């Protein structure tokens, strides 16, 4: 099954929220990821940090899906996307060397 990578950055709407409100939405996202993993989806999610280990560079979600269309439909249920709190891109990843373990 193909692997996909969703990259995201916060929208202005998300950055204008209080820290507590951002944590709430990020927690919902993490619960959604956990639920998908418990349901058997091969995926990993995380955020990007700079050379000082400070967050703010966005996040990545790496996951398997049957097709690009299925991947796009799948991530539409991510609370961060459904609430328009992130700008995102989606790409199918074509591994050339090595492998990820599910």
Coordinates of N, CA, C and O in Angstrom, one line a residue:
X1 N 0.9 -1.2 0.0 CA 0.0 0.0 0.0 C 0.9 1.2 0.0 O 1.9 1.3 0.7
X2 N 0.5 2.3 -0.8 CA 1.4 3.5 -0.8 C 1.4 4.2 0.5 O 0.5 4.2 1.3
X3 N 2.5 4.9 0.7 CA 2.7 5.8 1.8 C 2.4 7.3 1.4 O 2.7 7.6 0.2
X4 N 1.9 8.1 2.3 CA 1.6 9.5 2.0 C 2.2 10.3 3.1 O 2.3 9.9 4.3
X5 N 2.5 11.6 2.8 CA 3.0 12.5 3.8 C 2.1 13.8 3.7 O 2.0 14.4 2.6
X6 N 1.5 14.1 4.8 CA 0.8 15.4 4.9 C 1.6 16.3 5.7 O 2.1 16.0 6.8
X7 N 2.0 17.5 5.1 CA 2.7 18.5 5.8 C 1.7 19.6 6.1 O 0.9 20.0 5.3
X8 N 1.9 20.2 7.3 CA 0.9 21.3 7.7 C 1.6 22.4 8.4 O 2.7 22.2 9.1
X9 N 1.0 23.6 8.3 CA 1.4 24.7 9.1 C 0.2 25.4 9.7 O -0.9 25.3 9.0
X10 N 0.3 26.0 10.8 CA -0.9 26.7 11.4 C -1.4 27.8 10.5 O -0.6 28.6 9.9
X11 N -2.7 28.0 10.4 CA -3.3 29.2 9.8 C -3.2 30.4 10.7 O -3.0 30.2 11.9
X12 N -3.5 31.5 10.2 CA -3.6 32.7 11.0 C -4.7 32.6 12.1 O -4.5 33.0 13.2
X13 N -5.7 31.9 11.8 CA -6.8 31.6 12.8 C -6.3 30.8 13.9 O -6.6 31.1 15.1
X14 N -5.4 29.8 13.7 CA -4.9 29.0 14.8 C -3.9 29.8 15.6 O -3.9 29.8 16.8
X15 N -3.0 30.6 14.9 CA -2.0 31.3 15.7 C -2.6 32.4 16.5 O -2.0 32.9 17.5
X16 N -3.8 32.9 16.1 CA -4.5 34.0 16.9 C -5.2 33.4 18.2 O -5.6 34.2 19.0
X17 N -5.3 32.1 18.3 CA -5.9 31.6 19.5 C -5.0 31.6 20.7 O -3.8 31.7 20.5
X18 N -5.6 31.5 21.9 CA -4.7 31.5 23.1 C -4.0 30.1 23.1 O -4.4 29.2 22.4
X19 N -3.0 30.1 23.9 CA -2.2 28.8 24.1 C -3.1 27.7 24.5 O -3.0 26.6 24.0
X20 N -4.0 28.0 25.4 CA -4.9 26.9 25.9 C -5.8 26.4 24.8 O -6.1 25.2 24.6
X21 N -6.3 27.3 23.9 CA -7.2 26.9 22.8 C -6.4 26.1 21.8 O -6.9 25.1 21.3
X22 N -5.1 26.5 21.5 CA -4.3 25.7 20.6 C -4.0 24.3 21.1 O -4.1 23.3 20.4
X23 N -3.7 24.2 22.4 CA -3.5 22.9 23.1 C -4.8 22.1 22.9 O -4.7 20.9 22.7
X24 N -6.0 22.6 23.1 CA -7.2 21.9 23.0 C -7.3 21.3 21.6 O -7.6 20.1 21.4
X25 N -7.1 22.1 20.5 CA -7.2 21.5 19.2 C -6.1 20.5 18.9 O -6.3 19.5 18.2
X26 N -4.9 20.8 19.4 CA -3.8 19.8 19.1 C -4.1 18.5 19.9 O -3.8 17.4 19.3
X27 N -4.7 18.6 21.0 CA -5.1 17.4 21.8 C -6.1 16.6 21.0 O -6.0 15.3 20.9
X28 N -7.1 17.2 20.4 CA -8.1 16.6 19.6 C -7.4 15.9 18.4 O -7.8 14.8 18.0
X29 N -6.4 16.5 17.8 CA -5.7 15.9 16.7 C -5.0 14.7 17.1 O -5.0 13.6 16.5
X30 N -4.3 14.7 18.3 CA -3.5 13.6 18.8 C -4.5 12.4 19.1 O -4.2 11.3 18.8
X31 N -5.7 12.7 19.7 CA -6.6 11.7 19.9 C -7.1 11.0 18.6 O -7.3 9.8 18.6
X32 N -7.3 11.8 17.6 CA -7.7 11.3 16.3 C -6.6 10.4 15.7 O -6.9 9.3 15.3
X33 N -5.4 10.8 15.8 CA -4.3 10.0 15.3 C -4.2 8.7 16.1 O -4.1 7.6 15.5
X34 N -4.3 8.8 17.4 CA -4.3 7.6 18.3 C -5.5 6.6 17.9 O -5.3 5.4 17.8
X35 N -6.6 7.1 17.7 CA -7.8 6.3 17.3 C -7.5 5.6 16.0 O -7.9 4.4 15.8
X36 N -6.9 6.3 15.0 CA -6.6 5.7 13.7 C -5.6 4.6 13.9 O -5.7 3.5 13.3
X37 N -4.6 4.8 14.7 CA -3.6 3.8 14.9 C -4.2 2.6 15.6 O -3.9 1.4 15.3
X38 N -5.0 2.8 16.6 CA -5.7 1.7 17.3 C -6.6 0.9 16.4 O -6.8 -0.3 16.6
X39 N -7.1 1.5 15.4 CA -7.9 0.9 14.4 C -7.1 0.1 13.3 O -7.7 -0.5 12.4
X40 N -5.8 0.2 13.4 CA -4.9 -0.5 12.5 C -4.3 0.2 11.4 O -3.6 -0.4 10.6
X41 N -4.4 1.5 11.4 CA -3.8 2.4 10.4 C -2.3 2.5 10.7 O -1.9 2.8 11.8
X42 N -1.4 2.3 9.7 CA 0.0 2.5 9.8 C 0.3 3.9 9.6 O 0.0 4.5 8.6
X43 N 0.7 4.6 10.7 CA 0.9 6.1 10.6 C 1.8 6.5 11.8 O 1.9 5.9 12.8
X44 N 2.4 7.7 11.6 CA 3.1 8.4 12.6 C 2.9 9.9 12.4 O 2.7 10.4 11.3
X45 N 2.8 10.6 13.5 CA 2.5 12.0 13.5 C 3.5 12.8 14.4 O 3.9 12.2 15.5
X46 N 3.9 14.0 14.0 CA 4.8 14.7 14.9 C 4.9 16.2 14.4 O 4.4 16.5 13.3
X47 N 5.6 17.0 15.2 CA 5.8 18.4 14.8 C 7.3 18.6 14.5 O 8.1 17.9 15.0
X48 N 7.5 19.7 13.8 CA 8.9 20.1 13.4 C 9.4 21.2 14.4 O 8.7 22.0 14.9
X49 N 10.7 21.1 14.7 CA 11.4 22.1 15.5 C 12.6 22.7 14.8 O 13.1 22.0 13.8
X50 N 13.0 23.8 15.2 CA 14.2 24.5 14.6 C 15.5 24.0 15.2 O 15.5 23.1 16.1
X51 N 16.6 24.6 14.9 CA 17.9 24.2 15.4 C 18.0 24.5 16.9 O 18.9 23.9 17.6
X52 N 17.1 25.3 17.5 CA 17.0 25.5 18.9 C 16.0 24.6 19.6 O 15.7 24.8 20.8
X53 N 15.4 23.7 18.9 CA 14.4 22.8 19.4 C 13.1 23.5 19.7 O 12.3 23.0 20.5
X54 N 12.8 24.6 19.1 CA 11.6 25.3 19.3 C 10.6 24.9 18.2 O 10.9 24.9 17.0
X55 N 9.4 24.6 18.6 CA 8.4 24.3 17.6 C 7.9 25.5 16.8 O 8.2 26.6 17.2
X56 N 7.2 25.3 15.7 CA 6.7 26.4 14.9 C 6.8 26.1 13.5 O 6.3 26.9 12.6
X57 N 7.5 25.1 13.1 CA 7.7 24.8 11.7 C 6.6 23.9 11.1 O 6.7 23.6 9.9
X58 N 5.6 23.6 11.9 CA 4.5 22.8 11.3 C 4.6 21.4 11.8 O 5.3 21.0 12.8
X59 N 4.0 20.5 11.1 CA 3.9 19.1 11.4 C 3.9 18.2 10.2 O 3.6 18.6 9.1
X60 N 4.1 16.9 10.5 CA 4.0 15.9 9.4 C 3.2 14.7 9.9 O 3.2 14.4 11.1
X61 N 2.5 14.1 9.0 CA 1.7 12.9 9.2 C 2.1 12.0 8.1 O 2.0 12.3 6.9
X62 N 2.7 10.8 8.5 CA 3.1 9.8 7.5 C 2.2 8.6 7.7 O 2.0 8.1 8.8
X63 N 1.5 8.2 6.6 CA 0.5 7.1 6.7 C 0.3 6.4 5.4 O 0.7 6.8 4.3
X64 N -0.3 5.2 5.5 CA -0.6 4.4 4.4 C -2.0 4.6 4.0 O -2.9 4.8 4.8
X65 N -2.3 4.6 2.6 CA -3.6 4.6 2.1 C -3.7 3.9 0.8 O -2.6 3.8 0.1
X66 N -4.8 3.5 0.3 CA -5.0 2.8 -0.9 C -4.6 3.7 -2.1 O -4.1 3.1 -3.1
X67 N -4.9 4.9 -2.1 CA -4.7 5.8 -3.2 C -4.6 7.3 -2.7 O -4.9 7.6 -1.6
X68 N -4.3 8.2 -3.7 CA -4.2 9.6 -3.3 C -5.6 10.1 -2.9 O -5.8 10.8 -1.9
X69 N -6.6 9.7 -3.6 CA -8.0 10.1 -3.3 C -8.4 9.6 -1.9 O -9.0 10.3 -1.1
X70 N -8.0 8.3 -1.6 CA -8.4 7.8 -0.2 C -7.6 8.5 0.8 O -8.1 8.8 1.9
X71 N -6.3 8.8 0.6 CA -5.5 9.6 1.5 C -6.1 11.0 1.8 O -6.2 11.4 2.9
X72 N -6.6 11.6 0.7 CA -7.2 13.0 0.9 C -8.5 12.9 1.7 O -8.7 13.7 2.6
X73 N -9.3 11.9 1.4 CA -10.5 11.7 2.2 C -10.2 11.4 3.6 O -10.9 11.8 4.6
X74 N -9.2 10.6 3.9 CA -8.8 10.2 5.2 C -8.4 11.4 6.1 O -8.9 11.6 7.2
X75 N -7.5 12.2 5.5 CA -7.1 13.4 6.3 C -8.1 14.4 6.5 O -8.0 15.3 7.4
X76 N -9.2 14.4 5.7 CA -10.2 15.4 5.8 C -10.9 15.3 7.2 O -11.5 16.2 7.7
X77 N -10.8 14.1 7.8 CA -11.4 13.8 9.1 C -10.5 14.3 10.3 O -10.9 14.4 11.4
X78 N -9.2 14.7 10.0 CA -8.3 15.2 11.0 C -8.9 16.5 11.5 O -9.3 17.4 10.8
X79 N -9.1 16.6 12.9 CA -9.8 17.8 13.4 C -9.1 19.1 13.0 O -9.7 20.1 12.8
X80 N -7.8 19.1 12.8 CA -7.1 20.3 12.5 C -7.4 20.7 11.0 O -7.6 21.9 10.8
X81 N -7.6 19.8 10.2 CA -8.0 20.1 8.8 C -9.5 20.4 8.7 O -9.9 21.4 8.1
X82 N -10.3 19.6 9.4 CA -11.8 19.8 9.4 C -12.1 21.2 9.9 O -13.1 21.8 9.5
X83 N -11.4 21.7 10.9 CA -11.6 23.0 11.5 C -10.9 24.2 10.8 O -10.9 25.3 11.3
X84 N -10.2 23.9 9.7 CA -9.5 24.9 8.9 C -8.4 25.6 9.8 O -8.2 26.8 9.6
X85 N -7.7 24.8 10.6 CA -6.7 25.4 11.5 C -5.3 25.3 10.9 O -4.4 25.8 11.5
X86 N -5.2 24.5 9.8 CA -3.9 24.3 9.2 C -4.0 24.5 7.7 O -5.0 24.1 7.1
X87 N -2.9 25.0 7.1 CA -2.7 24.9 5.7 C -1.9 23.6 5.5 O -1.0 23.3 6.3
X88 N -2.2 22.9 4.5 CA -1.6 21.5 4.3 C -1.3 21.2 2.9 O -1.9 21.7 2.0
X89 N -0.4 20.3 2.7 CA -0.1 19.7 1.4 C -0.1 18.2 1.6 O 0.2 17.7 2.7
X90 N -0.4 17.5 0.6 CA -0.4 16.0 0.6 C 0.4 15.5 -0.6 O 0.2 15.9 -1.7
X91 N 1.3 14.5 -0.3 CA 2.1 13.9 -1.3 C 2.2 12.4 -1.1 O 2.3 12.0 0.0
X92 N 2.1 11.7 -2.2 CA 2.5 10.3 -2.1 C 4.0 10.2 -2.1 O 4.7 10.9 -2.7
X93 N 4.5 9.3 -1.2 CA 5.9 9.1 -1.0 C 6.3 7.8 -1.7 O 5.7 6.8 -1.5
X94 N 7.3 7.9 -2.5 CA 7.8 6.7 -3.3 C 9.2 6.4 -2.6 O 10.2 6.9 -3.1
X95 N 9.2 5.5 -1.6 CA 10.5 5.1 -1.0 C 11.4 4.4 -2.0 O 10.9 3.6 -2.8
X96 N 12.6 4.7 -2.0 CA 13.6 4.1 -2.9 C 14.5 3.1 -2.2 O 14.8 2.1 -2.7
X97 N 14.9 3.5 -1.0 CA 15.8 2.6 -0.2 C 15.3 2.6 1.3 O 14.9 3.6 1.8
X98 N 15.3 1.4 1.9 CA 14.9 1.3 3.3 C 13.4 1.0 3.3 O 12.7 0.9 2.3
X99 N 12.9 0.9 4.6 CA 11.5 0.6 4.8 C 11.1 1.2 6.1 O 11.9 1.2 7.1
X100 N 9.8 1.5 6.2 CA 9.2 1.9 7.5 C 8.5 0.7 8.1 O 7.9 -0.1 7.3
X101 N 8.5 0.5 9.4 CA 7.8 -0.6 10.0 C 6.5 0.0 10.5 O 6.4 1.0 11.1
X102 N 5.4 -0.8 10.2 CA 4.0 -0.4 10.7 C 3.9 -0.7 12.2 O 4.5 -1.5 12.7

